[in-house]
Coordinates of N, CA, C and O in Angstrom, one line a residue:
M159 N 17.5 -6.8 20.7 CA 16.8 -5.5 21.0 C 15.7 -5.3 20.0 O 16.0 -5.3 18.8
D160 N 14.5 -5.0 20.4 CA 13.4 -4.8 19.6 C 13.2 -3.4 19.2 O 13.1 -2.5 20.1
I161 N 13.3 -3.0 18.0 CA 13.1 -1.7 17.5 C 11.6 -1.4 17.4 O 10.9 -2.2 16.8
L162 N 11.1 -0.3 17.9 CA 9.7 0.1 17.8 C 9.6 1.5 17.3 O 10.1 2.4 17.9
I163 N 9.0 1.6 16.1 CA 8.8 2.9 15.5 C 7.5 3.4 16.1 O 6.4 2.7 15.9
E164 N 7.5 4.5 16.7 CA 6.3 5.1 17.4 C 5.1 5.3 16.4 O 4.0 5.0 16.7
R165 N 5.4 6.0 15.3 CA 4.4 6.4 14.4 C 4.7 5.9 13.0 O 5.5 6.5 12.3
A166 N 4.0 4.8 12.6 CA 4.3 4.2 11.3 C 3.0 4.2 10.5 O 1.9 4.2 11.0
C167 N 3.2 4.3 9.2 CA 2.2 4.3 8.2 C 2.5 3.2 7.2 O 3.7 3.1 6.8
S168 N 1.5 2.5 6.7 CA 1.8 1.5 5.7 C 0.7 1.6 4.6 O -0.4 2.2 4.9
M169 N 1.0 1.1 3.4 CA 0.0 1.2 2.3 C 0.0 -0.1 1.5 O 1.0 -0.7 1.3
D170 N -1.2 -0.4 1.1 CA -1.4 -1.5 0.2 C -1.8 -0.8 -1.1 O -2.9 -0.2 -1.2
V171 N -0.9 -0.8 -2.1 CA -1.1 0.1 -3.3 C -1.5 -0.7 -4.5 O -1.0 -1.8 -4.8
H172 N -2.6 -0.2 -5.1 CA -3.1 -0.9 -6.3 C -3.2 0.2 -7.4 O -2.9 1.4 -7.2
K173 N -3.7 -0.2 -8.6 CA -3.8 0.7 -9.7 C -4.7 1.9 -9.4 O -4.4 3.0 -9.7
D174 N -5.9 1.6 -8.8 CA -6.9 2.6 -8.6 C -7.1 3.1 -7.2 O -7.8 4.0 -6.9
S175 N -6.6 2.3 -6.2 CA -6.8 2.7 -4.8 C -5.6 2.3 -4.0 O -4.8 1.5 -4.3
I176 N -5.5 3.0 -2.8 CA -4.5 2.8 -1.8 C -5.2 2.7 -0.5 O -5.9 3.5 -0.1
T177 N -4.9 1.6 0.2 CA -5.4 1.4 1.5 C -4.3 1.7 2.5 O -3.2 1.0 2.4
A178 N -4.4 2.7 3.3 CA -3.4 3.2 4.2 C -3.7 2.9 5.6 O -4.9 3.0 6.0
C179 N -2.8 2.6 6.4 CA -3.0 2.3 7.8 C -1.9 3.1 8.6 O -0.7 2.9 8.4
T180 N -2.3 3.8 9.6 CA -1.4 4.5 10.5 C -1.5 3.8 11.9 O -2.6 3.4 12.3
M181 N -0.3 3.5 12.5 CA -0.3 3.0 13.8 C 0.6 3.9 14.7 O 1.7 4.1 14.4
T182 N -0.1 4.5 15.7 CA 0.5 5.4 16.6 C 0.2 5.0 18.0 O -0.6 4.1 18.2
P183 N 0.8 5.6 19.0 CA 0.5 5.3 20.4 C -1.0 5.5 20.7 O -1.6 4.9 21.6
E184 N -1.6 6.4 19.9 CA -3.1 6.7 20.1 C -4.0 5.6 19.5 O -5.1 5.5 19.8
G185 N -3.4 4.7 18.7 CA -4.2 3.7 18.1 C -3.9 3.6 16.6 O -3.0 4.2 16.1
K186 N -4.8 2.8 15.9 CA -4.6 2.7 14.4 C -5.8 3.3 13.7 O -6.9 3.4 14.3
E187 N -5.5 3.8 12.5 CA -6.6 4.3 11.7 C -6.3 3.8 10.2 O -5.2 3.8 9.8
I188 N -7.4 3.4 9.6 CA -7.3 2.9 8.2 C -8.2 3.8 7.3 O -9.3 4.1 7.7
Q189 N -7.6 4.1 6.1 CA -8.4 4.9 5.2 C -8.0 4.5 3.8 O -6.8 4.1 3.5
T190 N -8.9 4.6 2.9 CA -8.7 4.3 1.5 C -8.7 5.6 0.6 O -9.5 6.4 0.8
F191 N -7.7 5.7 -0.3 CA -7.5 6.8 -1.1 C -7.5 6.4 -2.6 O -7.1 5.3 -2.9
S192 N -8.0 7.3 -3.4 CA -7.8 7.1 -4.9 C -6.4 7.4 -5.3 O -5.7 8.0 -4.5
T193 N -6.0 6.9 -6.4 CA -4.6 7.2 -6.9 C -4.5 8.4 -7.8 O -3.4 8.7 -8.3
K194 N -5.5 9.2 -7.9 CA -5.5 10.4 -8.6 C -4.7 11.4 -7.8 O -4.7 11.4 -6.6
T195 N -4.0 12.3 -8.4 CA -3.0 13.2 -7.8 C -3.6 14.0 -6.6 O -3.0 14.1 -5.5
V196 N -4.8 14.5 -6.8 CA -5.4 15.3 -5.7 C -5.6 14.4 -4.4 O -5.4 14.9 -3.3
F197 N -5.9 13.1 -4.6 CA -6.1 12.2 -3.5 C -4.8 11.8 -2.9 O -4.6 11.5 -1.7
L198 N -3.7 11.7 -3.8 CA -2.4 11.4 -3.3 C -1.9 12.5 -2.4 O -1.3 12.3 -1.3
L199 N -2.2 13.7 -2.7 CA -1.8 14.9 -1.9 C -2.6 14.8 -0.5 O -2.0 15.1 0.5
Q200 N -3.9 14.4 -0.6 CA -4.6 14.2 0.7 C -4.0 13.1 1.5 O -3.9 13.2 2.7
L201 N -3.5 12.0 0.9 CA -2.8 10.9 1.6 C -1.6 11.5 2.3 O -1.4 11.2 3.5
I202 N -0.8 12.3 1.6 CA 0.4 12.8 2.2 C 0.0 13.7 3.4 O 0.6 13.6 4.5
D203 N -1.0 14.5 3.3 CA -1.5 15.4 4.4 C -2.0 14.5 5.5 O -1.7 14.8 6.7
W204 N -2.6 13.4 5.2 CA -3.1 12.5 6.3 C -2.0 11.8 7.0 O -2.0 11.7 8.2
I205 N -0.9 11.5 6.3 CA 0.3 10.9 6.9 C 0.9 11.9 7.8 O 1.3 11.6 9.0
K206 N 1.1 13.1 7.4 CA 1.7 14.2 8.2 C 0.8 14.6 9.4 O 1.3 14.8 10.4
K207 N -0.5 14.5 9.2 CA -1.4 14.8 10.3 C -1.2 13.8 11.5 O -1.3 14.2 12.6
H208 N -0.9 12.6 11.1 CA -0.7 11.6 12.1 C 0.7 11.5 12.6 O 1.0 10.8 13.5
G209 N 1.5 12.4 12.1 CA 2.9 12.5 12.5 C 3.8 11.2 12.3 O 4.7 11.0 13.0
C210 N 3.4 10.5 11.2 CA 4.1 9.3 10.9 C 5.6 9.6 10.5 O 5.8 10.5 9.6
T211 N 6.5 8.9 11.0 CA 7.9 9.2 10.7 C 8.4 8.2 9.6 O 9.4 8.5 8.9
H212 N 7.7 7.1 9.4 CA 8.1 6.1 8.5 C 6.9 5.5 7.7 O 5.9 5.4 8.3
V213 N 7.1 5.3 6.4 CA 6.0 4.7 5.6 C 6.6 3.5 4.9 O 7.7 3.6 4.3
A214 N 5.8 2.5 4.8 CA 6.1 1.3 4.1 C 5.0 0.9 3.1 O 3.8 1.1 3.4
M215 N 5.4 0.3 2.0 CA 4.4 -0.1 1.0 C 5.0 -1.3 0.2 O 6.2 -1.4 0.1
E216 N 4.1 -2.1 -0.4 CA 4.6 -3.1 -1.3 C 4.9 -2.5 -2.7 O 4.3 -1.6 -3.1
S217 N 5.9 -3.1 -3.3 CA 6.3 -2.6 -4.6 C 5.6 -3.4 -5.7 O 6.1 -4.3 -6.3
T218 N 4.3 -3.0 -6.0 CA 3.5 -3.6 -6.9 C 3.6 -2.8 -8.2 O 3.1 -1.7 -8.3
G219 N 4.1 -3.4 -9.3 CA 4.2 -2.7 -10.6 C 4.9 -1.4 -10.4 O 6.0 -1.3 -9.8
V220 N 4.4 -0.4 -11.1 CA 4.9 1.0 -11.0 C 4.0 1.9 -10.2 O 4.2 3.1 -10.1
F221 N 3.0 1.3 -9.5 CA 2.0 2.1 -8.8 C 2.6 2.9 -7.6 O 2.0 3.8 -7.1
W222 N 3.7 2.4 -7.1 CA 4.3 3.0 -5.9 C 5.1 4.3 -6.3 O 5.3 5.2 -5.4
K223 N 5.5 4.5 -7.5 CA 6.3 5.6 -7.9 C 5.8 7.0 -7.6 O 6.5 7.8 -7.0
P224 N 4.5 7.3 -7.9 CA 4.1 8.7 -7.6 C 4.0 9.0 -6.1 O 4.3 10.1 -5.7
I225 N 3.8 7.9 -5.3 CA 3.7 8.1 -3.9 C 5.1 8.4 -3.3 O 5.3 9.3 -2.5
V226 N 6.1 7.6 -3.8 CA 7.5 7.8 -3.4 C 8.0 9.2 -3.8 O 8.6 9.9 -3.0
N227 N 7.6 9.7 -5.0 CA 8.0 11.0 -5.4 C 7.5 12.1 -4.4 O 8.2 13.0 -4.0
L228 N 6.2 11.9 -3.9 CA 5.6 12.9 -3.0 C 6.2 12.7 -1.6 O 6.5 13.7 -0.9
L229 N 6.5 11.5 -1.2 CA 7.1 11.3 0.1 C 8.5 11.9 0.2 O 8.9 12.5 1.2
E230 N 9.3 11.7 -0.9 CA 10.6 12.3 -1.0 C 10.5 13.8 -0.9 O 11.4 14.4 -0.2
A231 N 9.6 14.4 -1.6 CA 9.5 15.9 -1.6 C 9.2 16.4 -0.2 O 9.5 17.5 0.2
E232 N 8.5 15.6 0.7 CA 8.2 15.9 2.0 C 9.2 15.5 3.0 O 9.0 15.6 4.2
D233 N 10.3 14.8 2.6 CA 11.3 14.3 3.4 C 10.8 13.3 4.5 O 11.2 13.3 5.6
I234 N 9.9 12.4 4.0 CA 9.3 11.4 4.9 C 10.1 10.1 4.6 O 10.2 9.7 3.4
E235 N 10.6 9.4 5.6 CA 11.3 8.1 5.4 C 10.3 7.1 4.8 O 9.2 7.0 5.3
F236 N 10.7 6.4 3.8 CA 9.9 5.4 3.2 C 10.6 4.1 2.9 O 11.8 4.1 2.7
L237 N 9.9 3.0 2.9 CA 10.4 1.7 2.5 C 9.5 1.1 1.4 O 8.3 1.1 1.7
V238 N 10.1 0.7 0.3 CA 9.3 0.0 -0.7 C 9.7 -1.4 -0.5 O 10.9 -1.8 -0.6
V239 N 8.8 -2.3 -0.2 CA 9.1 -3.7 0.2 C 8.7 -4.6 -1.0 O 7.7 -4.5 -1.6
N240 N 9.6 -5.6 -1.2 CA 9.3 -6.6 -2.2 C 8.1 -7.3 -2.0 O 7.9 -7.9 -0.9
A241 N 7.2 -7.4 -3.0 CA 5.9 -8.0 -2.8 C 6.0 -9.5 -2.6 O 5.2 -10.1 -1.9
Q242 N 7.0 -10.1 -3.2 CA 7.3 -11.6 -3.0 C 7.6 -11.9 -1.5 O 7.1 -12.8 -1.0
H243 N 8.3 -11.0 -0.9 CA 8.7 -11.2 0.5 C 7.4 -11.0 1.3 O 7.2 -11.8 2.3
M244 N 6.5 -10.1 1.0 CA 5.3 -9.9 1.7 C 4.3 -11.1 1.6 O 3.7 -11.5 2.5
K245 N 4.3 -11.7 0.4 CA 3.4 -12.8 0.1 C 3.8 -14.0 1.0 O 3.0 -14.9 1.3
A246 N 5.1 -14.1 1.3 CA 5.6 -15.3 2.1 C 5.2 -15.2 3.5 O 5.2 -16.2 4.2
L247 N 4.7 -14.1 4.0 CA 4.3 -13.9 5.4 C 2.8 -14.3 5.5 O 2.0 -13.8 4.7
P248 N 2.5 -15.1 6.5 CA 1.1 -15.6 6.6 C 0.1 -14.6 7.2 O 0.6 -13.6 7.8
G249 N -1.2 -14.9 7.1 CA -2.2 -14.2 7.9 C -2.8 -13.0 7.2 O -3.5 -12.2 7.9
R250 N -2.6 -12.8 5.9 CA -3.2 -11.6 5.3 C -4.3 -12.1 4.3 O -4.0 -13.0 3.5
K251 N -5.4 -11.4 4.2 CA -6.4 -11.8 3.3 C -7.0 -10.6 2.5 O -7.5 -10.8 1.4
T252 N -7.1 -9.4 3.1 CA -7.7 -8.3 2.5 C -6.7 -7.1 2.4 O -5.7 -7.1 3.1
D253 N -7.1 -6.1 1.7 CA -6.3 -4.9 1.6 C -6.1 -4.2 3.0 O -5.0 -3.8 3.3
V254 N -7.2 -4.2 3.8 CA -7.1 -3.7 5.1 C -6.1 -4.5 6.0 O -5.2 -3.9 6.6
K255 N -6.2 -5.8 5.9 CA -5.3 -6.6 6.7 C -3.9 -6.5 6.2 O -3.0 -6.5 7.0
D256 N -3.7 -6.4 4.9 CA -2.4 -6.2 4.3 C -1.8 -4.9 4.9 O -0.6 -4.9 5.3
A257 N -2.5 -3.8 4.8 CA -2.0 -2.5 5.3 C -1.7 -2.6 6.8 O -0.6 -2.1 7.2
E258 N -2.5 -3.2 7.6 CA -2.3 -3.4 9.0 C -1.0 -4.2 9.3 O -0.2 -3.9 10.1
W259 N -0.9 -5.3 8.5 CA 0.2 -6.3 8.7 C 1.6 -5.6 8.3 O 2.5 -5.7 9.1
I260 N 1.6 -4.8 7.3 CA 2.8 -4.1 6.8 C 3.1 -3.1 7.9 O 4.3 -2.9 8.3
A261 N 2.1 -2.4 8.5 CA 2.4 -1.4 9.6 C 3.0 -2.1 10.8 O 3.9 -1.5 11.4
Q262 N 2.5 -3.2 11.2 CA 3.0 -4.0 12.3 C 4.5 -4.3 12.1 O 5.3 -4.2 12.9
L263 N 4.7 -4.9 10.9 CA 6.1 -5.3 10.6 C 7.0 -4.1 10.6 O 8.2 -4.2 11.0
L264 N 6.6 -3.0 10.0 CA 7.4 -1.7 10.0 C 7.7 -1.3 11.4 O 8.8 -0.9 11.7
R265 N 6.7 -1.2 12.2 CA 6.9 -0.7 13.6 C 8.0 -1.5 14.4 O 8.7 -1.0 15.2
H266 N 8.0 -2.8 14.0 CA 9.0 -3.7 14.8 C 10.3 -3.9 14.0 O 11.1 -4.7 14.4
G267 N 10.5 -3.1 12.9 CA 11.7 -3.2 12.2 C 12.0 -4.5 11.4 O 13.1 -4.9 11.3
L268 N 10.9 -5.2 11.0 CA 11.0 -6.5 10.4 C 10.9 -6.4 8.9 O 10.8 -7.5 8.2
L269 N 10.9 -5.3 8.3 CA 10.9 -5.1 6.8 C 12.2 -4.8 6.2 O 13.0 -4.0 6.8
K270 N 12.5 -5.4 5.1 CA 13.7 -5.1 4.4 C 13.4 -4.3 3.1 O 12.6 -4.8 2.3
A271 N 13.9 -3.1 3.0 CA 13.5 -2.2 1.9 C 14.2 -2.7 0.6 O 15.3 -3.1 0.6
S272 N 13.5 -2.5 -0.5 CA 14.0 -2.7 -1.8 C 14.9 -1.5 -2.1 O 14.7 -0.4 -1.6
F273 N 15.9 -1.7 -3.0 CA 16.7 -0.6 -3.4 C 16.0 0.4 -4.3 O 15.4 -0.1 -5.3
I274 N 15.9 1.6 -3.9 CA 15.2 2.6 -4.8 C 16.3 3.7 -5.0 O 16.7 4.4 -4.1
P275 N 16.7 3.9 -6.3 CA 17.7 4.9 -6.6 C 17.2 6.3 -6.3 O 16.0 6.5 -6.2
N276 N 18.1 7.2 -6.1 CA 17.6 8.6 -5.9 C 16.9 9.1 -7.1 O 16.9 8.6 -8.2
R277 N 16.2 10.3 -6.9 CA 15.3 10.8 -7.9 C 16.0 11.1 -9.2 O 15.5 10.8 -10.3
N278 N 17.2 11.7 -9.2 CA 18.0 12.0 -10.4 C 18.3 10.7 -11.2 O 18.1 10.7 -12.4
Q279 N 18.7 9.7 -10.5 CA 19.0 8.4 -11.2 C 17.8 7.8 -11.7 O 17.8 7.2 -12.8
R280 N 16.6 7.8 -11.0 CA 15.4 7.3 -11.6 C 15.0 8.0 -12.8 O 14.6 7.4 -13.8
E281 N 15.1 9.3 -12.8 CA 14.7 10.1 -14.0 C 15.7 9.8 -15.2 O 15.2 9.7 -16.3
L282 N 17.0 9.7 -14.9 CA 17.9 9.3 -16.0 C 17.6 7.9 -16.5 O 17.6 7.8 -17.8
R283 N 17.3 7.0 -15.7 CA 16.9 5.6 -16.2 C 15.7 5.7 -17.1 O 15.7 5.0 -18.1
E284 N 14.7 6.5 -16.7 CA 13.5 6.6 -17.5 C 13.8 7.2 -18.8 O 13.3 6.7 -19.9
L285 N 14.7 8.2 -18.9 CA 15.0 8.8 -20.2 C 15.8 7.8 -21.1 O 15.6 7.7 -22.3
V286 N 16.7 7.1 -20.5 CA 17.5 6.2 -21.2 C 16.7 5.0 -21.8 O 16.8 4.6 -22.9
R287 N 15.7 4.6 -21.0 CA 14.8 3.5 -21.4 C 13.9 4.0 -22.5 O 13.6 3.3 -23.5
Y288 N 13.4 5.2 -22.4 CA 12.6 5.8 -23.4 C 13.4 6.0 -24.7 O 12.9 5.7 -25.8
R289 N 14.6 6.5 -24.6 CA 15.5 6.6 -25.8 C 15.6 5.3 -26.5 O 15.6 5.2 -27.7
R290 N 15.9 4.2 -25.7 CA 16.1 2.9 -26.3 C 14.8 2.4 -27.0 O 14.9 1.9 -28.1
S291 N 13.7 2.7 -26.4 CA 12.4 2.2 -27.1 C 12.2 3.0 -28.4 O 11.7 2.4 -29.3
I292 N 12.6 4.3 -28.4 CA 12.4 5.0 -29.7 C 13.4 4.5 -30.7 O 13.0 4.3 -31.9
I293 N 14.6 4.2 -30.4 CA 15.6 3.6 -31.3 C 15.0 2.2 -31.8 O 15.1 2.0 -33.0
E294 N 14.5 1.4 -30.9 CA 14.0 0.1 -31.4 C 12.8 0.3 -32.3 O 12.6 -0.5 -33.3
E295 N 11.9 1.3 -32.0 CA 10.8 1.5 -32.9 C 11.2 2.0 -34.2 O 10.6 1.6 -35.2
R296 N 12.2 2.8 -34.3 CA 12.8 3.3 -35.6 C 13.3 2.1 -36.4 O 13.0 2.0 -37.6
A297 N 14.0 1.2 -35.7 CA 14.5 0.0 -36.5 C 13.3 -0.8 -37.0 O 13.4 -1.4 -38.1
R298 N 12.2 -1.0 -36.2 CA 11.1 -1.8 -36.6 C 10.4 -1.1 -37.8 O 10.1 -1.8 -38.8
Q299 N 10.3 0.2 -37.8 CA 9.7 0.9 -39.0 C 10.6 0.8 -40.2 O 10.1 0.5 -41.3
H300 N 11.9 0.9 -40.0 CA 12.8 0.7 -41.1 C 12.7 -0.7 -41.8 O 12.6 -0.8 -43.0
N301 N 12.6 -1.7 -40.9 CA 12.5 -3.1 -41.4 C 11.1 -3.3 -42.1 O 11.0 -4.0 -43.1
R302 N 10.1 -2.7 -41.6 CA 8.7 -2.8 -42.1 C 8.7 -2.2 -43.5 O 8.2 -2.7 -44.5
I303 N 9.3 -1.0 -43.7 CA 9.3 -0.3 -45.0 C 10.1 -1.1 -46.0 O 9.7 -1.3 -47.1
Q304 N 11.2 -1.6 -45.5 CA 12.1 -2.4 -46.4 C 11.3 -3.7 -46.9 O 11.4 -4.0 -48.0
K305 N 10.6 -4.3 -46.0 CA 9.8 -5.5 -46.3 C 8.8 -5.2 -47.4 O 8.5 -5.9 -48.3
V306 N 8.1 -4.0 -47.2 CA 7.0 -3.6 -48.2 C 7.7 -3.4 -49.5 O 7.2 -3.8 -50.6
L307 N 8.8 -2.7 -49.6 CA 9.5 -2.4 -50.8 C 10.0 -3.7 -51.5 O 9.9 -3.9 -52.7
E308 N 10.5 -4.6 -50.7 CA 11.0 -5.9 -51.2 C 9.8 -6.7 -51.8 O 9.9 -7.3 -52.9
G309 N 8.6 -6.6 -51.1 CA 7.4 -7.2 -51.7 C 7.0 -6.6 -53.0 O 6.4 -7.3 -53.8
A310 N 7.3 -5.4 -53.2 CA 7.0 -4.7 -54.5 C 8.1 -4.9 -55.5 O 8.2 -4.2 -56.5
N311 N 9.1 -5.7 -55.2 CA 10.3 -6.0 -56.0 C 11.2 -4.8 -56.2 O 11.7 -4.6 -57.3
I312 N 11.2 -3.9 -55.2 CA 12.1 -2.8 -55.2 C 13.2 -3.2 -54.2 O 13.0 -3.2 -53.0
K313 N 14.4 -3.4 -54.7 CA 15.6 -3.9 -53.9 C 16.4 -2.7 -53.4 O 17.6 -2.6 -53.5
L314 N 15.7 -1.8 -52.7 CA 16.4 -0.6 -52.2 C 17.4 -0.9 -51.1 O 18.4 -0.3 -51.0
G315 N 17.2 -2.0 -50.4 CA 18.1 -2.4 -49.3 C 19.4 -2.8 -49.7 O 20.4 -2.6 -49.0
S316 N 19.6 -3.2 -51.0 CA 20.9 -3.6 -51.4 C 21.6 -2.5 -52.1 O 22.8 -2.6 -52.5
V317 N 20.9 -1.3 -52.3 CA 21.5 -0.2 -52.9 C 21.8 1.0 -51.9 O 22.9 1.6 -51.9
V318 N 20.9 1.2 -51.0 CA 21.0 2.3 -50.0 C 20.9 1.7 -48.6 O 20.2 0.8 -48.3
T319 N 21.8 2.3 -47.7 CA 21.7 1.9 -46.3 C 21.3 3.1 -45.5 O 21.7 4.2 -45.8
C320 N 20.7 2.9 -44.4 CA 20.3 4.0 -43.5 C 21.2 4.1 -42.3 O 21.6 3.1 -41.7

């Protein structure tokens, strides 16, 4: 049984631009948006204007995150698709063709979504990772200071521990 999503939107997401494609019974429309917040809000309005029920995009770096946050806030179904999986599919050469191809695959239910944790879990992960990086930076600074003191023949490390 072939699944057909009536109103699908797809995106080819990059650092500075997003090429979006809507496919509806009325036809397809392609538009490019900047990744600045004001233009991301225009993108969401554009998706809603076309009545898209599902949105798919490639998971390139972290560029998909702000878009997913906005889609979640609007309760729009989304799929973030593994870029490796998309590269294995033939026939794409440009951002426009990428966006069209993703929309076609989405409409026919041929995309497998990557696991995206809910917003609370994503925020917790970010905080834990940031905390870990601060702890690692503190250890690097501690070792750097100790090395400078050792170079000045001050053996503080064998007398005091932090």
